[in-house]
Every structure is written in structure tokens, then in C-alpha cells.
CSV table of C-alpha atoms and ligand atoms in Angstrom, one decimal:
chain,number,residue,atom,x,y,z
A,1,ALA,CA,-41.8,-29.3,-44.9
A,2,LYS,CA,-38.2,-28.5,-44.1
A,3,ASP,CA,-39.0,-26.3,-41.2
A,4,ASN,CA,-41.4,-28.7,-39.9
A,5,GLY,CA,-38.8,-31.5,-39.9
A,6,ARG,CA,-36.3,-29.3,-38.1
A,7,ASN,CA,-38.9,-28.4,-35.4
A,8,GLN,CA,-39.8,-32.1,-35.0
A,9,TYR,CA,-36.1,-32.9,-34.7
A,10,SER,CA,-35.5,-30.2,-32.0
A,11,PHE,CA,-38.7,-31.2,-30.1
A,12,PHE,CA,-37.5,-34.9,-29.8
A,13,SER,CA,-34.0,-34.1,-29.1
A,14,LYS,CA,-35.2,-31.8,-26.3
A,15,GLU,CA,-37.4,-34.5,-24.8
A,16,LEU,CA,-34.5,-36.9,-24.9
A,17,GLU,CA,-32.3,-34.4,-23.2
A,18,VAL,CA,-34.7,-33.8,-20.4
A,19,SER,CA,-35.4,-37.4,-19.8
A,20,LEU,CA,-31.7,-38.2,-19.9
A,21,SER,CA,-30.6,-35.4,-17.4
A,22,LYS,CA,-33.6,-36.5,-15.3
A,23,ARG,CA,-32.2,-40.1,-15.3
A,24,ILE,CA,-28.8,-38.8,-14.5
A,25,ASN,CA,-30.2,-36.7,-11.6
A,26,MET,CA,-32.3,-39.6,-10.3
A,27,LEU,CA,-29.3,-41.9,-10.5
A,28,LYS,CA,-27.2,-39.5,-8.3
A,29,GLU,CA,-30.0,-39.5,-5.7
A,30,LEU,CA,-30.5,-43.3,-6.0
A,31,LYS,CA,-26.8,-43.8,-5.1
A,32,GLU,CA,-27.2,-41.9,-1.8
A,33,ALA,CA,-30.7,-43.2,-1.0
A,34,VAL,CA,-29.7,-46.3,1.1
A,35,ASN,CA,-27.2,-44.3,3.2
A,36,ARG,CA,-29.8,-41.5,3.7
A,37,ASP,CA,-32.4,-44.1,4.8
A,38,GLU,CA,-34.9,-43.1,2.2
A,39,PHE,CA,-36.2,-46.6,1.4
A,40,ARG,CA,-39.1,-48.2,3.1
A,41,LEU,CA,-40.5,-51.7,2.9
A,42,TYR,CA,-44.2,-52.0,2.6
A,43,TYR,CA,-45.9,-55.4,3.3
A,44,GLN,CA,-48.9,-56.8,1.3
A,45,PRO,CA,-50.7,-59.8,3.0
A,46,LYS,CA,-51.0,-63.0,1.0
A,47,PHE,CA,-54.0,-65.0,2.1
A,48,SER,CA,-55.3,-68.6,1.9
A,49,LEU,CA,-58.1,-69.0,-0.7
A,50,ILE,CA,-59.2,-71.9,1.4
A,51,ASP,CA,-59.7,-70.4,4.8
A,52,GLY,CA,-58.8,-66.7,4.3
A,53,SER,CA,-56.0,-66.9,6.8
A,54,ILE,CA,-52.9,-64.5,6.3
A,55,LYS,CA,-49.8,-66.6,6.7
A,56,SER,CA,-47.3,-64.6,4.6
A,57,ALA,CA,-46.6,-61.2,3.0
A,58,GLU,CA,-44.7,-59.7,0.0
A,59,ALA,CA,-42.2,-57.1,0.7
A,60,LEU,CA,-42.5,-54.2,-1.8
A,61,ILE,CA,-39.9,-51.3,-1.8
A,62,ARG,CA,-40.9,-47.6,-1.5
A,63,TRP,CA,-38.6,-44.6,-2.2
A,64,ASP,CA,-39.3,-41.4,-0.5
A,65,SER,CA,-36.8,-39.3,-2.2
A,66,LYS,CA,-35.7,-35.9,-0.8
A,67,GLU,CA,-35.4,-34.5,-4.4
A,68,PHE,CA,-38.2,-36.3,-6.3
A,69,GLY,CA,-40.7,-37.1,-3.5
A,70,PHE,CA,-42.4,-40.4,-3.8
A,71,VAL,CA,-41.1,-42.6,-6.6
A,72,SER,CA,-42.7,-45.8,-7.9
A,73,PRO,CA,-40.6,-48.9,-8.0
A,74,ASP,CA,-41.6,-49.3,-11.6
A,75,ASP,CA,-39.6,-46.1,-12.2
A,76,PHE,CA,-36.5,-46.6,-10.1
A,77,ILE,CA,-36.1,-50.3,-10.1
A,78,PRO,CA,-35.3,-50.5,-13.9
A,79,LEU,CA,-32.9,-47.6,-13.6
A,80,SER,CA,-31.2,-49.2,-10.6
A,81,GLU,CA,-30.9,-52.4,-12.5
A,82,ASP,CA,-29.3,-50.7,-15.6
A,83,SER,CA,-26.8,-49.0,-13.2
A,84,GLY,CA,-26.0,-51.8,-11.1
A,85,GLU,CA,-27.3,-49.8,-8.0
A,86,ILE,CA,-29.8,-52.7,-7.4
A,87,VAL,CA,-27.1,-54.7,-5.9
A,88,LYS,CA,-26.9,-52.4,-2.9
A,89,ILE,CA,-30.6,-51.7,-2.8
A,90,GLY,CA,-31.5,-55.4,-3.1
A,91,ALA,CA,-29.2,-56.3,-0.3
A,92,TRP,CA,-30.9,-53.7,1.9
A,93,VAL,CA,-34.3,-55.2,0.9
A,94,ILE,CA,-33.1,-58.7,2.2
A,95,LYS,CA,-31.7,-57.3,5.4
A,96,GLN,CA,-34.9,-55.3,6.2
A,97,ALA,CA,-37.2,-58.1,5.3
A,98,CYS,CA,-35.3,-60.5,7.6
A,99,GLU,CA,-35.3,-58.1,10.5
A,100,ASP,CA,-39.0,-57.3,10.1
A,101,PHE,CA,-39.8,-61.0,9.9
A,102,ALA,CA,-37.9,-61.6,13.1
A,103,SER,CA,-39.8,-58.9,15.0
A,104,TRP,CA,-43.2,-60.4,13.7
A,105,SER,CA,-42.2,-63.7,15.1
A,106,GLU,CA,-41.5,-62.0,18.4
A,107,LEU,CA,-44.8,-60.4,18.4
A,108,GLY,CA,-46.5,-63.8,17.6
A,109,LEU,CA,-48.3,-62.6,14.6
A,110,GLY,CA,-48.6,-66.0,13.0
A,111,ILE,CA,-46.9,-65.1,9.9
A,112,THR,CA,-44.7,-67.9,8.6
A,113,GLN,CA,-43.1,-66.5,5.5
A,114,VAL,CA,-42.1,-63.2,3.7
A,115,SER,CA,-41.4,-63.0,0.1
A,116,VAL,CA,-38.8,-60.6,-1.4
A,117,ASN,CA,-38.4,-59.6,-5.0
A,118,VAL,CA,-34.8,-60.3,-6.3
A,119,SER,CA,-33.7,-58.8,-9.5
A,120,ASN,CA,-31.9,-60.8,-12.2
A,121,VAL,CA,-29.0,-58.4,-11.8
A,122,GLN,CA,-28.6,-59.4,-8.1
A,123,PHE,CA,-28.4,-62.9,-9.2
A,124,THR,CA,-25.7,-62.3,-11.7
A,125,ARG,CA,-23.6,-59.5,-10.1
A,126,ASP,CA,-23.9,-60.4,-6.4
A,127,ASP,CA,-23.4,-63.5,-4.2
A,128,ILE,CA,-27.1,-63.9,-3.5
A,129,VAL,CA,-26.7,-67.1,-1.6
A,130,LYS,CA,-24.3,-65.4,0.8
A,131,VAL,CA,-26.5,-62.2,1.1
A,132,LEU,CA,-29.5,-64.5,2.0
A,133,SER,CA,-27.6,-66.7,4.5
A,134,ASP,CA,-25.8,-63.9,6.2
A,135,ASN,CA,-28.9,-62.0,6.9
A,136,ILE,CA,-30.9,-65.1,7.9
A,137,ILE,CA,-28.3,-66.1,10.4
A,138,LYS,CA,-27.9,-62.4,11.7
A,139,SER,CA,-31.5,-62.0,12.3
A,140,GLY,CA,-32.0,-65.4,13.9
A,141,ILE,CA,-34.8,-66.6,11.6
A,142,SER,CA,-35.2,-70.0,9.8
A,143,PRO,CA,-34.5,-70.0,6.0
A,144,GLU,CA,-37.9,-71.5,5.3
A,145,SER,CA,-39.2,-68.1,6.5
A,146,ILE,CA,-37.9,-66.5,3.2
A,147,GLU,CA,-39.4,-66.9,-0.3
A,148,VAL,CA,-37.4,-65.4,-3.2
A,149,GLU,CA,-39.4,-64.1,-6.2
A,150,ILE,CA,-37.7,-64.4,-9.4
A,151,THR,CA,-39.0,-63.3,-12.9
A,152,GLU,CA,-39.5,-65.7,-15.9
A,153,SER,CA,-36.7,-63.9,-17.8
A,154,TYR,CA,-34.0,-64.9,-15.4
A,155,MET,CA,-33.3,-68.1,-17.0
A,156,GLN,CA,-32.6,-66.6,-20.4
A,157,GLU,CA,-29.4,-65.1,-19.2
A,158,ASP,CA,-26.9,-67.7,-18.7
A,159,SER,CA,-28.7,-71.0,-18.1
A,160,GLU,CA,-26.4,-73.4,-16.4
A,161,ARG,CA,-24.9,-70.9,-14.0
A,162,ALA,CA,-28.3,-69.3,-13.4
A,163,LEU,CA,-29.8,-72.7,-12.7
A,164,GLN,CA,-26.9,-73.5,-10.3
A,165,ILE,CA,-27.6,-70.5,-8.2
A,166,LEU,CA,-31.3,-71.4,-7.9
A,167,HIS,CA,-30.3,-74.8,-6.7
A,168,ASP,CA,-27.9,-73.2,-4.1
A,169,VAL,CA,-30.6,-70.9,-2.9
A,170,ARG,CA,-33.0,-73.9,-2.4
A,171,LYS,CA,-30.1,-75.9,-0.7
A,172,ILE,CA,-29.9,-73.3,2.1
A,173,GLY,CA,-33.6,-73.8,2.7
A,174,VAL,CA,-35.0,-70.6,1.1
A,175,ASP,CA,-38.2,-71.1,-1.1
A,176,LEU,CA,-38.4,-69.9,-4.7
A,177,ALA,CA,-41.5,-68.5,-6.5
A,178,VAL,CA,-41.7,-67.5,-10.3
A,179,ASP,CA,-43.2,-63.9,-10.4
A,180,ASP,CA,-45.5,-62.5,-13.1
A,181,PHE,CA,-45.9,-66.0,-14.5
A,182,GLY,CA,-47.4,-66.2,-18.0
A,183,THR,CA,-45.9,-62.8,-19.3
A,184,GLY,CA,-42.5,-64.3,-20.3
A,185,TYR,CA,-41.5,-67.1,-22.7
A,186,SER,CA,-41.1,-70.1,-20.4
A,187,SER,CA,-41.3,-73.3,-22.1
A,188,MET,CA,-42.5,-76.4,-20.3
A,189,SER,CA,-39.0,-78.0,-20.5
A,190,TYR,CA,-37.5,-74.9,-18.9
A,191,LEU,CA,-40.1,-74.8,-16.1
A,192,LYS,CA,-39.4,-78.5,-15.4
A,193,ARG,CA,-35.7,-77.8,-14.7
A,194,LEU,CA,-36.3,-75.0,-12.2
A,195,PRO,CA,-36.1,-75.9,-8.5
A,196,ILE,CA,-39.1,-73.8,-7.7
A,197,ASN,CA,-42.0,-74.1,-5.2
A,198,ARG,CA,-44.6,-71.7,-6.5
A,199,LEU,CA,-45.9,-69.9,-9.6
A,200,LYS,CA,-47.4,-66.3,-9.1
A,201,ILE,CA,-50.1,-65.7,-11.8
A,202,ASP,CA,-49.5,-62.2,-13.1
A,203,ARG,CA,-52.1,-59.7,-12.3
A,204,SER,CA,-52.7,-58.8,-15.9
A,205,PHE,CA,-54.6,-62.2,-16.3
A,206,ILE,CA,-56.7,-61.7,-13.0
A,207,GLY,CA,-58.1,-58.2,-13.7
A,208,ASP,CA,-60.7,-59.2,-16.2
A,209,ILE,CA,-61.6,-62.5,-14.8
A,210,PRO,CA,-64.3,-64.1,-15.1
A,211,HIS,CA,-65.4,-62.0,-18.1
A,212,ASP,CA,-62.5,-62.2,-20.4
A,213,VAL,CA,-62.6,-65.7,-22.0
A,214,ASP,CA,-59.0,-65.7,-23.0
A,215,ASP,CA,-57.8,-64.7,-19.4
A,216,VAL,CA,-60.0,-67.4,-17.9
A,217,GLU,CA,-58.5,-69.9,-20.2
A,218,ILE,CA,-54.9,-68.8,-19.6
A,219,THR,CA,-55.4,-68.9,-15.8
A,220,ARG,CA,-56.9,-72.4,-16.1
A,221,ILE,CA,-53.9,-73.7,-18.1
A,222,ILE,CA,-51.4,-72.1,-15.6
A,223,VAL,CA,-53.2,-73.7,-12.7
A,224,ALA,CA,-53.3,-77.1,-14.5
A,225,LEU,CA,-49.6,-76.8,-15.2
A,226,ALA,CA,-48.7,-75.9,-11.6
A,227,LYS,CA,-50.7,-78.9,-10.3
A,228,THR,CA,-49.0,-81.2,-12.7
A,229,MET,CA,-45.7,-80.0,-11.5
A,230,GLY,CA,-46.6,-80.1,-7.9
A,231,LEU,CA,-46.2,-76.3,-7.4
A,232,ALA,CA,-48.2,-74.0,-5.3
A,233,ILE,CA,-50.0,-71.0,-6.9
A,234,THR,CA,-50.6,-67.4,-6.0
A,235,ALA,CA,-52.9,-65.3,-7.9
A,236,GLU,CA,-51.9,-61.6,-7.6
A,237,GLY,CA,-54.0,-58.5,-8.1
A,238,ILE,CA,-57.4,-59.8,-6.8
A,239,GLU,CA,-59.7,-56.9,-6.5
A,240,THR,CA,-63.2,-58.3,-6.4
A,241,LEU,CA,-65.2,-61.0,-4.7
A,242,GLU,CA,-66.1,-62.4,-8.1
A,243,GLN,CA,-62.6,-62.9,-9.0
A,244,MET,CA,-61.8,-64.4,-5.7
A,245,HIS,CA,-64.6,-67.0,-5.9
A,246,PHE,CA,-63.6,-67.9,-9.4
A,247,LEU,CA,-60.0,-68.5,-8.3
A,248,GLN,CA,-61.2,-70.5,-5.4
A,249,GLU,CA,-63.2,-72.7,-7.6
A,250,MET,CA,-60.3,-73.2,-10.0
A,251,GLY,CA,-58.2,-74.5,-7.1
A,252,VAL,CA,-55.8,-71.7,-6.6
A,253,ASP,CA,-54.5,-72.0,-3.0
A,254,GLU,CA,-53.2,-68.5,-2.3
A,255,GLY,CA,-54.3,-65.0,-3.3
A,256,GLN,CA,-53.0,-61.4,-3.0
A,257,GLY,CA,-54.6,-58.1,-3.9
A,258,TYR,CA,-56.6,-55.0,-2.9
A,259,ILE,CA,-59.5,-57.2,-1.9
A,260,CYS,CA,-57.5,-58.1,1.2
A,261,SER,CA,-55.1,-55.1,1.6
A,262,LYS,CA,-52.9,-52.7,-0.2
A,263,PRO,CA,-49.2,-52.9,0.7
A,264,LEU,CA,-48.8,-51.3,4.1
A,265,PRO,CA,-46.1,-49.7,6.0
A,266,TYR,CA,-44.5,-51.9,8.8
A,267,GLU,CA,-46.6,-50.4,11.6
A,268,GLN,CA,-49.9,-50.6,9.7
A,269,PHE,CA,-49.3,-54.1,8.7
A,270,VAL,CA,-48.7,-55.1,12.3
A,271,GLU,CA,-51.8,-53.4,13.3
A,272,LEU,CA,-53.8,-55.2,10.7
A,273,LEU,CA,-52.6,-58.6,11.9
A,274,LYS,CA,-53.3,-57.7,15.5
A,275,LYS,CA,-56.9,-56.8,14.5
A,276,LYS,CA,-57.7,-59.7,12.3
A,277,ASN,CA,-55.4,-62.5,10.8
A,278,SER,CA,-57.7,-63.3,7.9
A,279,CYS,CA,-59.1,-61.8,4.8
B,1,C2E,P1,-44.7,-57.1,-8.5
B,1,C2E,O1,-43.6,-57.9,-7.8
B,1,C2E,O2,-45.5,-57.8,-9.6
B,1,C2E,O3,-45.6,-56.6,-7.4
B,1,C2E,C1,-47.0,-56.5,-7.4
B,1,C2E,C2,-47.4,-55.1,-7.7
B,1,C2E,O4,-48.9,-55.1,-7.9
B,1,C2E,C3,-47.2,-54.1,-6.5
B,1,C2E,O5,-46.9,-52.8,-7.2
B,1,C2E,C4,-48.4,-54.1,-5.9
B,1,C2E,O6,-48.6,-52.9,-5.1
B,1,C2E,C5,-49.5,-54.2,-6.9
B,1,C2E,N1,-50.7,-54.8,-6.5
B,1,C2E,C6,-50.9,-55.6,-5.5
B,1,C2E,N2,-52.2,-56.0,-5.4
B,1,C2E,C7,-52.9,-55.2,-6.4
B,1,C2E,C8,-54.3,-55.1,-6.8
B,1,C2E,O7,-55.2,-55.7,-6.3
B,1,C2E,N3,-54.6,-54.3,-7.9
B,1,C2E,C9,-53.5,-53.6,-8.5
B,1,C2E,N4,-53.8,-52.8,-9.5
B,1,C2E,N5,-52.2,-53.6,-8.1
B,1,C2E,C10,-51.9,-54.5,-7.1
B,1,C2E,P2,-45.6,-52.1,-6.7
B,1,C2E,O8,-45.5,-52.0,-5.2
B,1,C2E,O9,-45.7,-50.6,-7.2
B,1,C2E,O10,-44.3,-52.7,-7.3
B,1,C2E,C11,-44.1,-52.7,-8.7
B,1,C2E,C12,-43.0,-53.6,-9.2
B,1,C2E,O11,-41.7,-53.1,-8.6
B,1,C2E,C13,-43.1,-55.1,-8.5
B,1,C2E,O12,-44.1,-55.9,-9.2
B,1,C2E,C14,-41.7,-55.5,-8.7
B,1,C2E,O13,-41.6,-56.0,-10.0
B,1,C2E,C15,-41.0,-54.3,-8.4
B,1,C2E,N6,-40.5,-54.3,-7.0
B,1,C2E,C16,-41.1,-53.8,-5.8
B,1,C2E,N7,-40.3,-54.0,-4.8
B,1,C2E,C17,-39.1,-54.5,-5.3
B,1,C2E,C18,-37.9,-54.9,-4.6
B,1,C2E,O14,-37.7,-54.8,-3.4
B,1,C2E,N8,-37.0,-55.5,-5.4
B,1,C2E,C19,-37.1,-55.5,-6.7
B,1,C2E,N9,-36.1,-56.1,-7.5
B,1,C2E,N10,-38.2,-55.2,-7.4
B,1,C2E,C20,-39.3,-54.7,-6.7
B,2,CA,CA1,-43.4,-59.8,-6.8
B,3,CA,CA1,-45.9,-60.0,-9.7
B,4,CA,CA1,-44.8,-57.0,-12.0
């Protein structure tokens, strides 16, 4: 039993060592990645559930690392948040999305908005209002062209200051959406205070619709809540026609998911829109 215990101990400590040194290595690479131009923005169309038209897109970051190859954002975003590196990466995302939106406008693709994911850390450690307005002005686009996606957990940090920043973002004309809605702990009174335009229903509720009774009920409640508060709704992760029809009947106005398109690199996104501007 004693031996066994020791083996187990060394097994776990080795695991920890490996993941820790991997994290340290990845962080080292992450710090260089913006300068080395290793990030790309992919764009996933968002489409009207009323007439199918594509009017906007969500920017999703991709890291093609020299050292690690293709790394998923679910792996490097949390690391970049812990280390503070997200401030630099997030500013790059906003700059790139503004520039890309400006060129879509020149091409006349009929896209009216691009959504960017903004981390809680960017709100607390950077002047997000300045980053947004500087890039909007530099790329010559209108502020309404940008929607910022925040997560539910943002407001738990430092309520009054956090709320003020959201108001300042809205004041410059940028839209606000709450991402992954339903997975956090928002109360109604909390939601009522937020100066937001839109709720995005998390894809974990959409995947088993219409078969999972609980998910259907949760989605119904979120839709009712959004309507009561005058908010627009996006359902993310729509993969099947069945899901799409169900959400249409519920009165959800916008969808996003593989049923229309996966996130695409800039060139392919432009090609898609030139071929068809609806899903
Ligand atoms: P998210 O913001 O909830 O983005 C939606 C995720 O769902 C994306 O994963 C997208 O590729 C995926 N998805 C879209 N449609 C479908 C579908 O029909 N089925 C399935 N199974 N998946 C679908 P992705 O691109 O891997 O991004 C993961 C997460 O990483 C994002 O979740 C977001 O939280 C974060 N992220 C991505 N880009 C950025 C960024 O620029 N900044 C920040 N702070 N976070 C980002
Ligand atoms: Ca998002
Ligand atoms: Ca989401
Ligand atoms: Ca998510």
C-alpha cells in the first residue's frame, strides 16, 4: 500500500510538471504570437431566422503557432487571461475586425455588423472604450458596425465600475450582447441594469432541441425574458433544420451555427457572401 501510494504520488506530480512546463512554454510563444503574425480571425455568419439573410458575423480567433501548430481558443484564451496577455491579443482582435469590416463595406457585401468577443480581463485591465473608439475611427467605420460580446460573469467582478464601462461602450455607439446566456448566474435584477441589446443563447441548450424537454423549457424562458426586456436574441450552435424550425417558431430572430456555415477565414467568408447572402 505504501509503494502504491508513492507511485501514485509521483505519477500525479509528473503530470503536473508536464502540464506546468507546457503552460510555461505556451505562454512564451503566446507572448510572441502577435508580433509574429500568428493569429487569424475567422468569421461565422449570423443569419436572420425570418428571411435567412446574412447581415452580420462573429469574429473568432485562431492561433497557428510555429511551435504547437493549431491551438484552439478554448486552450489559449484562458491562459492568456490568466497571464494578462489577452490585453494585447484582444486589442489585435478589435483592430483586425474593424479593418476587415471596412473592407467588406468597400466590397459592398451587405454586412452591417461584426461581433467581437471581449474578455472580462480586457474590461478590467485595459481602456476598452479607447481601444474601440481609436480603431473605429482609424478604419473609418461607424460604431454601430461593432457588437461586443461579454460573458455573464463580467458583472460579478466589480459591479459599479463594470457597469459604468458598459454604459461608456454604449455611449460611443457600440452594441452589447451577453454571450453564452443561461450558463452563468444572472439574476433578473442584474440583467435589468445592463445596457445591453442582445442575448445569445448558449449552444449547450440548442444541441438537444427539440428532444430534451428541459432545454426546450430553458430556451422558452430565455426567449420570453429577452422579449419582455426588449432585447434581440441569437441562438448559437444551430446544426439541424429541426432545431432551426423550432427556434423560428419560438420567435428567435437570429441564428448562428454549422447549419449555415462554420467559421471561415477572411477570403472564404468573402467568397461565401459573393455567392449567396442568405442561409
Ligand atoms: P463562443 O464565443 O461561445 O463561440 C462559439 C463557439 O462555438 C466557436 O468555437 C464556434 O466555432 C463554435 N460553433 C459555432 N457554431 C457551432 C455549431 O453549430 N456546432 C458546434 N459544435 N460548435 C459551433 P471556437 O471558435 O472554438 O471558440 C471557442 C471560444 O473561444 C469562444 O466561444 C469564445 O469564448 C473564445 N474566443 C474565440 N475567439 C475569441 C476572441 O477573439 N477573444 C476572446 N476573448 N475569446 C474568444
Ligand atoms: Ca461569442
Ligand atoms: Ca457563445
Ligand atoms: Ca462559449
